[in-house]
Tab-separated table of C-alpha atoms in Angstrom:
chain	number	residue	atom	x	y	z
W	47	MET	CA	85.432	67.381	116.893
W	48	GLY	CA	84.482	64.240	115.197
W	49	LEU	CA	81.146	63.354	113.490
W	50	ILE	CA	79.536	59.877	114.529
W	51	MET	CA	76.898	58.940	111.953
W	52	TYR	CA	74.468	55.818	112.510
W	53	PHE	CA	72.985	54.094	109.493
W	54	PRO	CA	69.929	51.488	110.430
W	55	VAL	CA	69.519	48.745	108.339
W	56	ILE	CA	67.324	49.647	105.435
W	57	ASP	CA	65.277	47.224	103.019
W	58	MET	CA	66.478	48.313	99.791
W	59	SER	CA	63.540	46.793	98.022
W	60	LYS	CA	61.001	49.054	99.842
W	61	ASN	CA	63.144	52.187	100.761
W	62	LYS	CA	64.929	53.010	97.871
W	63	LYS	CA	63.505	56.658	97.909
W	64	ILE	CA	64.537	57.189	101.449
W	65	LEU	CA	67.894	55.933	100.798
W	66	ILE	CA	68.424	58.142	97.599
W	67	ALA	CA	67.207	61.077	99.831
W	68	ALA	CA	69.548	60.154	102.700
W	69	LEU	CA	72.595	59.735	100.396
W	70	SER	CA	71.639	63.056	98.625
W	71	ILE	CA	71.640	65.008	101.927
W	72	LEU	CA	74.862	63.299	103.042
W	73	LEU	CA	76.500	64.358	99.680
W	74	VAL	CA	75.219	67.905	100.206
W	75	PHE	CA	76.494	67.696	103.791
W	76	LEU	CA	79.984	66.602	102.974
W	77	PHE	CA	80.641	68.807	99.761
W	78	SER	CA	79.548	71.834	101.391
W	79	GLY	CA	82.245	71.333	104.097
W	80	GLY	CA	79.870	69.734	106.827
W	81	CYS	CA	79.683	72.738	108.852
W	82	VAL	CA	78.334	76.265	109.237
W	83	PRO	CA	80.848	79.077	108.787
W	84	ARG	CA	83.144	80.374	111.493
W	85	GLY	CA	82.194	82.992	113.900
W	86	SER	CA	79.078	84.479	115.103
W	87	VAL	CA	76.027	85.115	112.799
W	88	ILE	CA	74.675	88.642	113.857
W	89	THR	CA	72.268	89.552	111.399
W	90	SER	CA	70.895	92.695	113.034
W	91	LEU	CA	72.535	96.073	113.094
W	92	PRO	CA	73.723	97.744	116.360
W	93	GLN	CA	70.697	99.448	117.859
W	94	GLY	CA	70.463	103.255	117.201
W	95	ILE	CA	73.162	103.098	114.597
W	96	ASN	CA	73.463	106.138	112.326
W	97	LEU	CA	73.955	104.738	108.803
W	98	THR	CA	75.189	108.170	107.336
W	99	PRO	CA	78.751	107.165	106.129
W	100	GLN	CA	81.600	109.308	107.676
W	101	PHE	CA	84.053	107.742	105.285
W	102	ILE	CA	83.444	106.470	101.736
W	103	TRP	CA	85.903	104.614	99.404
W	104	ARG	CA	87.152	107.019	96.700
W	105	GLY	CA	85.694	110.044	98.837
W	106	ASN	CA	81.978	109.534	97.908
W	107	TYR	CA	79.582	107.134	96.277
W	108	GLU	CA	79.997	109.134	93.057
W	109	ARG	CA	83.597	107.812	93.074
W	110	THR	CA	85.082	111.388	92.098
W	111	GLY	CA	88.419	110.720	94.081
W	112	TYR	CA	88.246	114.064	95.718
W	113	PHE	CA	88.978	114.343	99.464
W	114	ASP	CA	88.197	117.750	101.433
W	115	VAL	CA	91.396	117.647	103.728
W	116	LEU	CA	94.412	119.727	103.989
W	117	PRO	CA	96.908	118.671	101.463
W	118	LEU	CA	100.558	117.849	102.160
W	119	LYS	CA	102.456	120.336	99.950
W	120	LYS	CA	106.036	119.987	101.285
W	121	LYS	CA	108.056	116.858	100.577
W	122	PRO	CA	107.215	114.377	103.062
W	123	GLU	CA	109.351	112.138	105.328
W	124	LEU	CA	108.497	108.808	106.513
W	125	ALA	CA	106.881	109.284	110.185
W	126	TRP	CA	106.537	105.437	110.800
W	127	GLN	CA	106.323	102.130	109.016
W	128	TYR	CA	104.365	99.234	110.162
W	129	TRP	CA	105.348	95.616	108.999
W	130	HIS	CA	102.317	93.710	109.535
W	131	THR	CA	103.731	90.145	109.346
W	132	GLU	CA	106.549	87.852	110.370
W	133	GLU	CA	105.486	85.143	108.093
W	134	ILE	CA	106.242	84.788	104.294
W	135	PRO	CA	105.201	88.151	102.865
W	136	MET	CA	103.129	86.861	100.168
W	137	VAL	CA	100.996	84.881	102.861
W	138	ARG	CA	99.849	88.308	104.336
W	139	PHE	CA	99.828	91.099	101.550
W	140	VAL	CA	98.551	94.497	102.002
W	141	ASP	CA	96.056	94.697	98.993
W	142	SER	CA	94.256	98.095	99.577
W	143	SER	CA	94.800	101.663	100.329
W	144	PRO	CA	94.604	102.124	104.377
W	145	VAL	CA	91.739	103.859	105.762
W	146	TYR	CA	91.986	106.962	108.219
W	147	HIS	CA	89.332	107.533	110.909
W	148	LYS	CA	89.397	109.656	113.934
W	149	GLY	CA	93.025	109.080	114.895
W	150	ASN	CA	93.440	105.496	113.628
W	151	VAL	CA	94.338	103.795	110.577
W	152	TYR	CA	92.665	100.386	109.245
W	153	PHE	CA	93.682	98.012	106.652
W	154	CYS	CA	93.234	94.397	105.670
W	155	ASP	CA	95.541	91.900	104.390
W	156	THR	CA	95.089	88.895	102.004
W	157	SER	CA	95.286	86.361	104.868
W	158	GLY	CA	91.999	87.433	106.492
W	159	PHE	CA	93.250	89.949	109.114
W	160	LEU	CA	91.790	93.447	109.737
W	161	TYR	CA	94.368	95.770	111.536
W	162	SER	CA	94.003	98.804	113.443
W	163	LEU	CA	96.900	101.191	114.161
W	164	ASN	CA	97.438	104.463	116.106
W	165	ALA	CA	97.793	107.029	113.345
W	166	ASN	CA	100.533	108.989	115.500
W	167	THR	CA	102.778	106.233	116.524
W	168	GLY	CA	102.129	103.485	114.031
W	169	LYS	CA	101.400	101.010	116.905
W	170	GLU	CA	98.923	98.419	116.854
W	171	ASN	CA	95.618	98.887	118.596
W	172	TRP	CA	94.153	95.598	117.529
W	173	LYS	CA	93.897	92.930	114.876
W	174	LYS	CA	91.005	90.679	114.049
W	175	GLN	CA	90.805	87.498	112.124
W	176	ILE	CA	87.744	87.419	109.928
W	177	ASP	CA	86.170	84.932	107.379
W	178	GLY	CA	87.032	85.266	103.879
W	179	VAL	CA	89.670	87.847	102.573
W	180	ALA	CA	88.658	91.644	102.591
W	181	HIS	CA	90.165	93.807	100.132
W	182	LYS	CA	89.036	97.253	101.122
W	183	ILE	CA	86.761	99.025	103.505
W	184	SER	CA	83.825	100.235	101.744
W	185	PHE	CA	82.553	102.767	104.128
W	186	ILE	CA	82.488	103.615	107.781
W	187	ALA	CA	79.250	104.703	109.614
W	188	ASP	CA	78.878	105.432	113.190
W	189	GLY	CA	82.165	104.040	113.972
W	190	VAL	CA	81.525	100.906	112.338
W	191	LEU	CA	83.545	99.452	109.335
W	192	PHE	CA	81.576	97.886	106.821
W	193	PHE	CA	83.082	95.615	103.969
W	194	GLY	CA	82.476	92.465	102.093
W	195	SER	CA	84.758	89.182	102.746
W	196	GLY	CA	84.047	85.910	101.140
W	197	ASN	CA	80.409	84.973	101.834
W	198	HIS	CA	79.992	87.597	104.644
W	199	ILE	CA	79.102	91.331	104.975
W	200	PHE	CA	80.934	92.665	108.147
W	201	GLY	CA	80.318	95.502	110.233
W	202	ILE	CA	83.426	95.758	112.768
W	203	GLU	CA	83.611	98.146	115.697
W	204	ALA	CA	86.381	100.562	114.866
W	205	ASP	CA	87.326	101.104	118.571
W	206	THR	CA	87.560	97.405	119.519
W	207	GLY	CA	87.612	95.261	116.448
W	208	GLU	CA	84.449	93.227	117.599
W	209	ILE	CA	81.989	92.023	115.174
W	210	SER	CA	78.748	93.954	115.291
W	211	TYR	CA	77.283	93.121	112.148
W	212	ASN	CA	77.642	89.846	110.185
W	213	PHE	CA	75.236	88.919	107.275
W	214	ILE	CA	76.239	85.611	105.808
W	215	PHE	CA	74.834	84.802	102.384
W	216	ASP	CA	75.153	81.988	100.058
W	217	ARG	CA	74.861	83.624	96.838
W	218	GLY	CA	78.447	83.883	95.446
W	219	ILE	CA	81.603	85.244	96.858
W	220	ILE	CA	82.732	88.953	97.420
W	221	GLY	CA	86.277	88.980	96.218
W	222	LYS	CA	88.914	91.132	94.503
W	223	ARG	CA	86.694	91.523	91.555
W	224	SER	CA	83.560	92.413	93.332
W	225	GLY	CA	84.164	96.241	93.960
W	226	GLU	CA	82.678	97.904	96.991
W	227	LEU	CA	79.590	98.162	98.645
W	228	VAL	CA	77.079	101.048	98.475
W	229	LEU	CA	74.498	101.961	101.100
W	230	LYS	CA	71.651	104.037	100.155
W	231	ASP	CA	68.320	104.474	102.007
W	232	ASP	CA	69.057	101.370	104.011
W	233	ILE	CA	69.660	99.321	100.821
W	234	LEU	CA	73.086	97.750	100.407
W	235	TYR	CA	74.192	97.348	96.790
W	236	PHE	CA	76.902	94.884	96.103
W	237	ALA	CA	78.519	92.379	93.612
W	238	ALA	CA	79.607	88.774	94.122
W	239	GLU	CA	81.599	86.262	92.117
W	240	ARG	CA	79.852	83.160	91.147
W	241	TRP	CA	82.365	80.227	90.678
W	242	LYS	CA	81.706	76.973	88.881
W	243	LYS	CA	82.563	73.937	91.216
W	244	SER	CA	84.934	71.551	89.333
W	245	PHE	CA	85.774	67.868	90.737
W	246	ILE	CA	88.739	68.111	88.104
W	247	GLY	CA	90.887	71.202	87.930
W	248	SER	CA	90.593	74.811	89.487
W	249	PRO	CA	87.173	76.417	89.839
W	250	GLN	CA	86.164	78.556	87.205
W	251	LEU	CA	84.470	82.247	87.522
W	252	ALA	CA	80.894	81.914	86.117
W	253	GLY	CA	79.971	85.528	86.190
W	254	MET	CA	78.985	88.267	88.511
W	255	TYR	CA	75.552	88.891	90.278
W	256	LEU	CA	74.640	92.298	91.651
W	257	TYR	CA	72.361	92.428	94.679
W	258	ALA	CA	70.207	94.815	96.497
W	259	LEU	CA	69.773	93.840	100.170
W	260	ASN	CA	67.904	95.667	102.971
W	261	ILE	CA	70.537	96.133	105.613
W	262	LYS	CA	68.071	96.301	108.412
W	263	THR	CA	65.575	93.447	107.386
W	264	GLY	CA	68.310	91.157	105.862
W	265	LYS	CA	65.793	90.688	102.890
W	266	TYR	CA	66.801	90.932	99.337
W	267	ARG	CA	65.015	93.523	96.947
W	268	TRP	CA	66.414	91.788	93.825
W	269	SER	CA	69.265	90.236	92.276
W	270	LYS	CA	70.823	90.496	88.721
W	271	TYR	CA	73.149	88.253	86.775
W	272	ILE	CA	75.617	90.370	84.610
W	273	ASN	CA	76.707	87.884	82.019
W	274	ASP	CA	79.621	89.407	80.445
W	275	ALA	CA	81.171	90.809	83.782
W	276	LEU	CA	84.533	89.470	85.188
W	277	SER	CA	84.759	92.438	87.461
W	278	LEU	CA	82.139	94.782	88.812
W	279	ASP	CA	82.521	98.119	90.486
W	280	LEU	CA	79.782	100.661	91.551
W	281	SER	CA	79.107	104.234	91.607
W	282	PHE	CA	76.155	106.186	92.712
W	283	TYR	CA	74.503	109.565	91.830
W	284	ASN	CA	71.142	110.459	93.211
W	285	ASP	CA	68.991	107.443	92.112
W	286	ILE	CA	71.236	106.205	89.170
W	287	LEU	CA	73.286	102.913	89.930
W	288	LEU	CA	76.218	102.474	87.537
W	289	ALA	CA	78.082	99.108	87.354
W	290	THR	CA	81.447	99.089	85.550
W	291	THR	CA	82.473	95.956	83.991
W	292	GLN	CA	85.727	95.153	82.252
W	293	ASN	CA	84.440	96.244	79.117
W	294	SER	CA	81.198	98.317	79.754
W	295	VAL	CA	79.208	100.854	81.832
W	296	LEU	CA	75.751	99.570	82.869
W	297	SER	CA	72.942	101.801	84.216
W	298	VAL	CA	71.068	99.533	86.710
W	299	ASP	CA	67.317	100.336	87.916
W	300	ILE	CA	67.600	100.411	91.767
W	301	GLU	CA	63.926	99.318	92.047
W	302	SER	CA	64.040	96.255	89.901
W	303	GLY	CA	67.676	95.532	89.094
W	304	ASN	CA	66.888	95.796	85.316
W	305	ILE	CA	69.437	97.042	82.971
W	306	LEU	CA	68.606	100.377	81.469
W	307	TRP	CA	71.337	100.944	79.030
W	308	LYS	CA	74.818	99.988	78.370
W	309	VAL	CA	77.949	101.938	77.277
W	310	PRO	CA	81.100	100.043	76.039
W	311	HIS	CA	84.492	101.221	77.018
W	312	ALA	CA	88.014	100.151	76.372
W	313	ASN	CA	89.014	96.475	77.814
W	314	ASN	CA	92.334	98.031	79.590
W	315	GLN	CA	90.046	100.478	81.405
W	316	MET	CA	89.782	99.246	85.111
W	317	PHE	CA	88.861	102.241	86.982
W	318	VAL	CA	85.401	102.622	88.539
W	319	THR	CA	83.262	105.087	86.503
W	320	PRO	CA	82.957	108.331	88.335
W	321	ILE	CA	79.953	110.776	88.230
W	322	SER	CA	79.563	114.475	88.674
W	323	ASN	CA	76.463	116.602	88.185
W	324	GLY	CA	74.917	114.250	85.985
W	325	TYR	CA	77.638	113.130	83.791
W	326	PHE	CA	79.952	109.954	83.880
W	327	TYR	CA	83.396	109.777	82.174
W	328	THR	CA	85.134	107.046	80.405
W	329	SER	CA	87.600	105.955	77.976
W	330	ASP	CA	88.065	103.541	75.058
W	331	GLY	CA	91.779	103.627	75.060
W	332	HIS	CA	92.048	106.510	72.562
W	333	SER	CA	89.516	109.054	73.408
W	334	PHE	CA	88.139	110.373	76.835
W	335	SER	CA	84.214	111.001	76.911
W	336	ALA	CA	81.376	112.207	78.911
W	337	TYR	CA	78.144	110.680	78.821
W	338	SER	CA	74.665	111.565	80.400
W	339	ALA	CA	73.990	109.404	83.606
W	340	GLY	CA	70.413	109.672	82.944
W	341	ASN	CA	70.180	108.149	79.390
W	342	GLY	CA	73.727	106.854	78.388
W	343	LYS	CA	74.101	109.345	75.372
W	344	GLU	CA	77.343	110.808	74.631
W	345	VAL	CA	77.705	114.449	75.720
W	346	TRP	CA	81.109	115.122	74.528
W	347	SER	CA	84.626	113.144	73.445
W	348	ILE	CA	88.197	114.372	72.887
W	349	ASN	CA	90.791	112.575	71.297
W	350	ILE	CA	93.957	111.872	73.376
W	351	ILE	CA	95.728	108.825	72.054
W	352	PRO	CA	96.306	108.225	68.212
W	353	LYS	CA	94.538	105.695	66.348
W	354	GLY	CA	96.615	102.523	66.174
W	355	SER	CA	98.091	102.890	69.597
W	356	MET	CA	96.428	101.887	72.852
W	357	GLY	CA	96.861	104.236	75.617
W	358	GLU	CA	97.002	104.011	79.236
W	359	PHE	CA	94.566	106.232	81.222
W	360	SER	CA	94.628	106.989	85.090
W	361	ASN	CA	91.292	106.988	86.844
W	362	PRO	CA	89.740	110.258	86.542
W	363	CYS	CA	89.118	112.838	89.557
W	364	ILE	CA	86.579	115.523	89.381
W	365	ASN	CA	86.106	118.693	91.561
W	366	ASN	CA	84.774	122.151	90.926
W	367	GLY	CA	83.614	121.464	87.352
W	368	THR	CA	86.889	120.201	86.333
W	369	VAL	CA	87.845	116.581	85.568
W	370	TYR	CA	91.508	115.635	85.768
W	371	PHE	CA	93.203	112.418	84.629
W	372	VAL	CA	96.712	111.528	83.231
W	373	ALA	CA	97.095	109.688	79.678
W	374	GLY	CA	99.729	108.573	77.396
W	375	ILE	CA	101.400	105.506	75.529
W	376	TYR	CA	103.398	103.086	77.672
W	377	ASP	CA	107.014	104.482	78.257
W	378	LYS	CA	106.352	107.402	76.169
W	379	PRO	CA	105.352	110.931	77.156
W	380	HIS	CA	102.171	111.371	79.333
W	381	PHE	CA	100.289	114.450	79.907
W	382	PHE	CA	98.126	115.401	82.921
W	383	TYR	CA	94.840	116.886	81.645
W	384	ALA	CA	92.509	119.282	83.212
W	385	ILE	CA	88.948	119.215	81.040
W	386	ASN	CA	86.093	121.212	81.636
W	387	ALA	CA	83.726	118.523	82.961
W	388	GLU	CA	80.556	120.052	81.287
W	389	THR	CA	81.912	121.061	77.883
W	390	GLY	CA	84.888	118.829	77.331
W	391	LYS	CA	87.034	121.933	76.517
W	392	LEU	CA	90.879	121.482	77.528
W	393	ILE	CA	91.635	123.990	80.402
W	394	TRP	CA	95.384	122.888	80.562
W	395	LYS	CA	97.648	120.050	80.097
W	396	LYS	CA	101.089	119.349	81.694
W	397	ASP	CA	104.018	117.273	80.134
W	398	LEU	CA	105.008	114.651	82.791
W	399	GLY	CA	107.711	113.001	80.648
W	400	GLU	CA	108.247	109.428	79.661
W	401	ILE	CA	106.620	107.696	82.508
W	402	SER	CA	104.220	104.750	82.706
W	403	LEU	CA	101.249	104.198	85.108
W	404	TYR	CA	102.198	100.488	85.270
W	405	PRO	CA	105.364	98.875	86.333
W	406	PRO	CA	107.436	97.196	83.577
W	407	THR	CA	107.076	93.739	85.337
W	408	GLY	CA	103.378	93.559	84.068
W	409	SER	CA	100.176	95.100	83.815
W	410	TYR	CA	98.043	95.400	87.034
W	411	SER	CA	94.240	94.802	87.246
W	412	THR	CA	93.536	98.491	88.238
W	413	THR	CA	94.578	102.094	87.470
W	414	ASP	CA	93.215	103.250	90.742
W	415	ASN	CA	96.267	105.524	91.183
W	416	MET	CA	95.336	109.091	91.419
W	417	ALA	CA	93.398	111.159	94.186
W	418	LEU	CA	92.635	114.785	94.868
W	419	SER	CA	93.232	116.669	98.102
W	420	ARG	CA	91.876	120.026	97.636
W	421	ASP	CA	94.370	121.667	95.046
W	422	VAL	CA	96.801	119.057	95.027
W	423	ALA	CA	96.668	115.998	92.989
W	424	TYR	CA	98.521	112.680	94.030
W	425	LEU	CA	99.615	110.459	91.337
W	426	SER	CA	101.432	107.147	91.490
W	427	ILE	CA	103.819	106.562	88.534
W	428	TYR	CA	106.657	104.829	87.244
W	429	ASN	CA	109.698	106.447	86.017
W	430	LYS	CA	112.888	104.713	86.495
W	431	GLY	CA	111.568	103.409	89.623
W	432	ALA	CA	107.787	103.839	91.278
W	433	LYS	CA	107.293	107.402	92.584
W	434	LEU	CA	104.299	109.308	94.409
W	435	VAL	CA	103.953	112.429	92.943
W	436	ALA	CA	102.276	115.673	94.124
W	437	LEU	CA	101.109	118.339	91.604
W	438	ASP	CA	99.507	121.649	92.486
W	439	ILE	CA	96.605	122.005	90.119
W	440	THR	CA	96.279	125.777	90.499
W	441	ASN	CA	99.783	126.534	89.182
W	442	LYS	CA	100.586	123.257	87.422
W	443	LYS	CA	103.974	122.736	89.284
W	444	ILE	CA	105.259	119.365	90.656
W	445	LEU	CA	105.569	120.069	94.378
W	446	TRP	CA	107.573	116.847	95.474
W	447	GLU	CA	108.341	113.333	94.366
W	448	TYR	CA	108.577	110.451	96.814
W	449	PRO	CA	110.116	106.919	95.703
W	450	THR	CA	108.089	103.997	96.463
W	451	SER	CA	107.891	100.315	95.418
W	452	GLU	CA	106.122	99.055	92.432
W	453	GLU	CA	103.386	97.598	94.639
W	454	PHE	CA	102.361	101.098	95.737
W	455	LEU	CA	101.211	101.859	92.039
W	456	ARG	CA	98.049	99.974	92.314
W	457	TYR	CA	96.301	102.192	94.827
W	458	PRO	CA	95.955	105.826	95.752
W	459	PRO	CA	97.163	107.230	99.091
W	460	THR	CA	94.974	108.300	102.130
W	461	PHE	CA	94.958	111.841	103.546
W	462	ALA	CA	94.434	113.345	106.898
W	463	ASN	CA	95.711	116.317	108.961
W	464	GLU	CA	98.391	117.265	106.265
W	465	SER	CA	99.526	113.257	106.465
W	466	ILE	CA	99.525	110.686	103.798
W	467	TYR	CA	98.966	106.965	104.752
W	468	VAL	CA	100.292	104.633	102.072
W	469	GLN	CA	100.573	100.721	101.604
W	470	ASP	CA	103.602	99.296	99.934
W	471	GLY	CA	102.502	95.772	99.515
W	472	PHE	CA	104.192	94.398	102.724
W	473	TYR	CA	104.144	97.658	104.853
W	474	VAL	CA	101.790	100.329	105.903
W	475	GLY	CA	103.279	103.776	106.608
W	476	LYS	CA	102.853	107.615	107.332
W	477	LEU	CA	104.307	110.191	105.310
W	478	LYS	CA	104.428	113.598	107.100
């Protein structure tokens, strides 16, 4: 639709202020796109919605990576595979783990589409184009999928794909580096990227902002600029909010947004910080350490990688007082570790051979590649090709290996009913 604008004749000598104001408004209008974002603006939640999450990314807000579902112990076969686009693959790329909920599988792609598939057949239930690009579904509450995308926070009805909640904000962009939403006592915590506009050249990332938003009223409790953050992931334990940046773990006061303390970690650690029983766990590239989530003081630390070498660490998974992770030097022997989460004492370790957590084509920006399903750990590795490995943590035996593509290494699988749902970059599939 065209835009017709009428400018009356203005006496320049008497109306300079008016002219300047009018031109300023016009410039703001033009450079902001000249229109409101597409889609309906629905700022109120569905009436009577129960905001208790039924699904949370990485299993819980503590981000322990543990899922209390039946594991798949026999070597799986491909039950179905869904290729979600007929276009150029890189235009629509699956950039997150799929999500299972009540017989359906949900995922997003990089062109702004959200999909629902029948978990038994792999057939498409619906697909919905949304504003921005969603990377992961953060949580599901009362049949509504919640996630951030661009300058929107969406709630999408899982059954129909209809938008039931759409909060549009103008304070940055929720993107790849922004991590996931956390909802606690009606307060939604989320990070947004702030980009500098540039008339010449590409926009530049200016930093990350962390926000606390009352999801029912749409009013901000606070906002906080994290000046050294180029990425930001959130984990929550009781009333403790931790923000993991590319080089540190920050404790954030949930009432004010003030930073309480800061613990540095290795620049190559890109996993979200897990919390369990008041401790959080991190790595500096050489050692693996536990800290008090209350005051940020070190509780214990164990040396894993010799000084002079930089190691690669998987994201830790925690259950039953034990923290599990894989560590080693690229293309050299790696070990699967089981550590007492309270004392730091080694319980056992298993030699996995000369593997890598990254493909040889380059390092990914995440090592979120391990998850627990009761007594089985699932790990994505690279060893003469990408593989998904299942390891029984009760007897330390590898149950099976399944070949995948390099793209699979970036995210852990999703579990349900002795089945595994995976993304492979261009495909979403079911192993059973």
